Amino acid sequence: MRECTNGGDFAELLKLDLGLNIQVISAQEEARLIYLAVRQAVDMTNQPVLVVDIGGGSAEVIVGTADKPLFLQSRKLGASRLSQQFVHSDPVSRKDLKELEAHLHATLKPLMAQIRAMGVTRVIGTSGT
């Protein structure tokens, strides 16, 4: 709903029709909440851990320790979004795959330099899709 032009209207309809109060959170808050969930489910250490959560529309890239998040980012790299944008055949063609990989590389390269500098030695992957 964060990106929908009619997201506010949809939230209002949910409130009127179902009595649900919807709070749309920022991408940064989504990343923070994912960090808290992973911290509860996984034994994290004082060493920085990389958490990558791949959803349908976005991917959250988080670095944190058992004590606190150090880096919270969100990128429009969700599985559904990327499939719609880059996959035009089943199975995926080599051309589409190369274009997808180039897009991922260009988008993630600046983040990876920052993450490497933090001394990450462990990666945890999560997904809600």
CSV table of C-alpha atoms in Angstrom, one decimal:
chain,number,residue,atom,x,y,z
A,1,MET,CA,0.0,0.0,0.0
A,2,ARG,CA,3.0,2.3,0.5
A,3,GLU,CA,3.4,2.7,-3.3
A,4,CYS,CA,-0.2,2.6,-4.5
A,5,THR,CA,-1.7,5.9,-5.7
A,6,ASN,CA,-4.9,4.8,-4.1
A,7,GLY,CA,-3.4,3.3,-0.9
A,8,GLY,CA,-5.0,5.9,1.3
A,9,ASP,CA,-8.4,5.3,-0.3
A,10,PHE,CA,-8.0,1.5,0.2
A,11,ALA,CA,-7.0,1.9,3.9
A,12,GLU,CA,-10.1,4.1,4.4
A,13,LEU,CA,-12.4,1.5,2.8
A,14,LEU,CA,-10.9,-1.2,5.0
A,15,LYS,CA,-11.7,1.0,8.0
A,16,LEU,CA,-15.3,1.8,6.8
A,17,ASP,CA,-16.2,-1.7,5.7
A,18,LEU,CA,-14.3,-3.9,8.1
A,19,GLY,CA,-13.5,-1.6,11.0
A,20,LEU,CA,-9.7,-2.2,10.5
A,21,ASN,CA,-7.4,0.7,11.2
A,22,ILE,CA,-4.5,0.3,8.8
A,23,GLN,CA,-1.1,2.0,9.5
A,24,VAL,CA,1.1,2.0,6.5
A,25,ILE,CA,4.7,1.9,7.7
A,26,SER,CA,7.8,3.2,6.0
A,27,ALA,CA,10.3,0.9,4.3
A,28,GLN,CA,12.8,1.8,7.1
A,29,GLU,CA,10.3,0.7,9.7
A,30,GLU,CA,9.6,-2.5,7.9
A,31,ALA,CA,13.3,-3.3,7.9
A,32,ARG,CA,13.5,-2.5,11.6
A,33,LEU,CA,10.6,-4.8,12.4
A,34,ILE,CA,12.2,-7.6,10.3
A,35,TYR,CA,15.4,-7.2,12.3
A,36,LEU,CA,13.5,-7.5,15.6
A,37,ALA,CA,11.7,-10.7,14.4
A,38,VAL,CA,14.9,-12.3,13.2
A,39,ARG,CA,16.6,-11.4,16.5
A,40,GLN,CA,13.8,-13.2,18.4
A,41,ALA,CA,14.0,-16.3,16.2
A,42,VAL,CA,17.8,-16.6,15.6
A,43,ASP,CA,20.7,-16.6,18.0
A,44,MET,CA,22.5,-13.6,16.8
A,45,THR,CA,25.9,-12.6,18.2
A,46,ASN,CA,27.7,-9.4,18.9
A,47,GLN,CA,29.3,-9.7,15.4
A,48,PRO,CA,27.4,-8.0,12.6
A,49,VAL,CA,25.0,-10.3,10.8
A,50,LEU,CA,23.5,-9.6,7.4
A,51,VAL,CA,19.7,-10.2,7.1
A,52,VAL,CA,18.1,-10.2,3.7
A,53,ASP,CA,14.3,-10.4,3.6
A,54,ILE,CA,12.9,-10.9,0.1
A,55,GLY,CA,9.3,-10.0,-0.3
A,56,GLY,CA,7.1,-9.6,-3.3
A,57,GLY,CA,7.7,-5.9,-3.9
A,58,SER,CA,10.9,-5.2,-2.0
A,59,ALA,CA,13.9,-6.6,-0.3
A,60,GLU,CA,15.1,-5.4,3.0
A,61,VAL,CA,18.9,-5.4,3.6
A,62,ILE,CA,19.7,-5.3,7.3
A,63,VAL,CA,22.9,-5.5,9.3
A,64,GLY,CA,22.6,-5.9,13.0
A,65,THR,CA,24.0,-7.5,16.2
A,66,ALA,CA,22.1,-9.2,19.0
A,67,ASP,CA,21.9,-5.7,20.6
A,68,LYS,CA,20.9,-3.3,17.8
A,69,PRO,CA,20.4,-2.8,14.1
A,70,LEU,CA,23.4,-1.1,12.4
A,71,PHE,CA,22.1,-0.7,8.9
A,72,LEU,CA,18.5,-0.7,7.6
A,73,GLN,CA,17.8,-0.4,3.9
A,74,SER,CA,15.0,-1.3,1.6
A,75,ARG,CA,15.2,-1.7,-2.2
A,76,LYS,CA,12.6,-2.4,-4.8
A,77,LEU,CA,13.9,-5.9,-5.5
A,78,GLY,CA,11.0,-8.1,-4.5
A,79,ALA,CA,10.4,-11.4,-6.3
A,80,SER,CA,7.1,-10.4,-7.9
A,81,ARG,CA,8.4,-7.0,-9.0
A,82,LEU,CA,11.6,-8.4,-10.5
A,83,SER,CA,9.7,-11.3,-12.2
A,84,GLN,CA,7.2,-8.8,-13.8
A,85,GLN,CA,10.1,-6.5,-14.9
A,86,PHE,CA,12.6,-9.0,-16.2
A,87,VAL,CA,11.1,-12.5,-16.7
A,88,HIS,CA,9.3,-12.8,-20.1
A,89,SER,CA,9.4,-16.6,-20.6
A,90,ASP,CA,9.2,-19.9,-18.7
A,91,PRO,CA,11.9,-21.0,-18.3
A,92,VAL,CA,13.6,-17.6,-18.0
A,93,SER,CA,15.7,-16.9,-21.1
A,94,ARG,CA,19.5,-16.3,-20.8
A,95,LYS,CA,18.9,-12.7,-22.0
A,96,ASP,CA,16.3,-12.0,-19.4
A,97,LEU,CA,18.5,-13.6,-16.7
A,98,LYS,CA,21.5,-11.5,-17.7
A,99,GLU,CA,19.4,-8.3,-17.6
A,100,LEU,CA,18.1,-9.2,-14.2
A,101,GLU,CA,21.6,-10.0,-12.8
A,102,ALA,CA,22.9,-6.7,-14.2
A,103,HIS,CA,20.1,-4.8,-12.5
A,104,LEU,CA,20.7,-6.6,-9.2
A,105,HIS,CA,24.4,-5.9,-9.4
A,106,ALA,CA,24.0,-2.2,-10.2
A,107,THR,CA,21.4,-1.8,-7.4
A,108,LEU,CA,23.2,-3.8,-4.7
A,109,LYS,CA,26.9,-2.9,-5.4
A,110,PRO,CA,26.9,0.3,-3.3
A,111,LEU,CA,25.2,-1.5,-0.4
A,112,MET,CA,27.7,-4.4,-0.5
A,113,ALA,CA,30.7,-2.1,-0.1
A,114,GLN,CA,29.1,-0.7,3.1
A,115,ILE,CA,28.2,-4.1,4.4
A,116,ARG,CA,31.6,-5.6,3.7
A,117,ALA,CA,33.2,-2.7,5.7
A,118,MET,CA,31.0,-3.7,8.7
A,119,GLY,CA,32.7,-7.1,8.9
A,120,VAL,CA,29.7,-9.3,8.3
A,121,THR,CA,30.5,-13.0,8.5
A,122,ARG,CA,27.0,-14.5,8.6
A,123,VAL,CA,24.0,-14.1,6.3
A,124,ILE,CA,20.4,-14.9,7.2
A,125,GLY,CA,17.8,-15.1,4.6
A,126,THR,CA,14.0,-14.6,5.2
A,127,SER,CA,11.0,-14.3,3.0
A,128,GLY,CA,7.3,-13.7,3.4
A,129,THR,CA,6.5,-14.5,-0.2
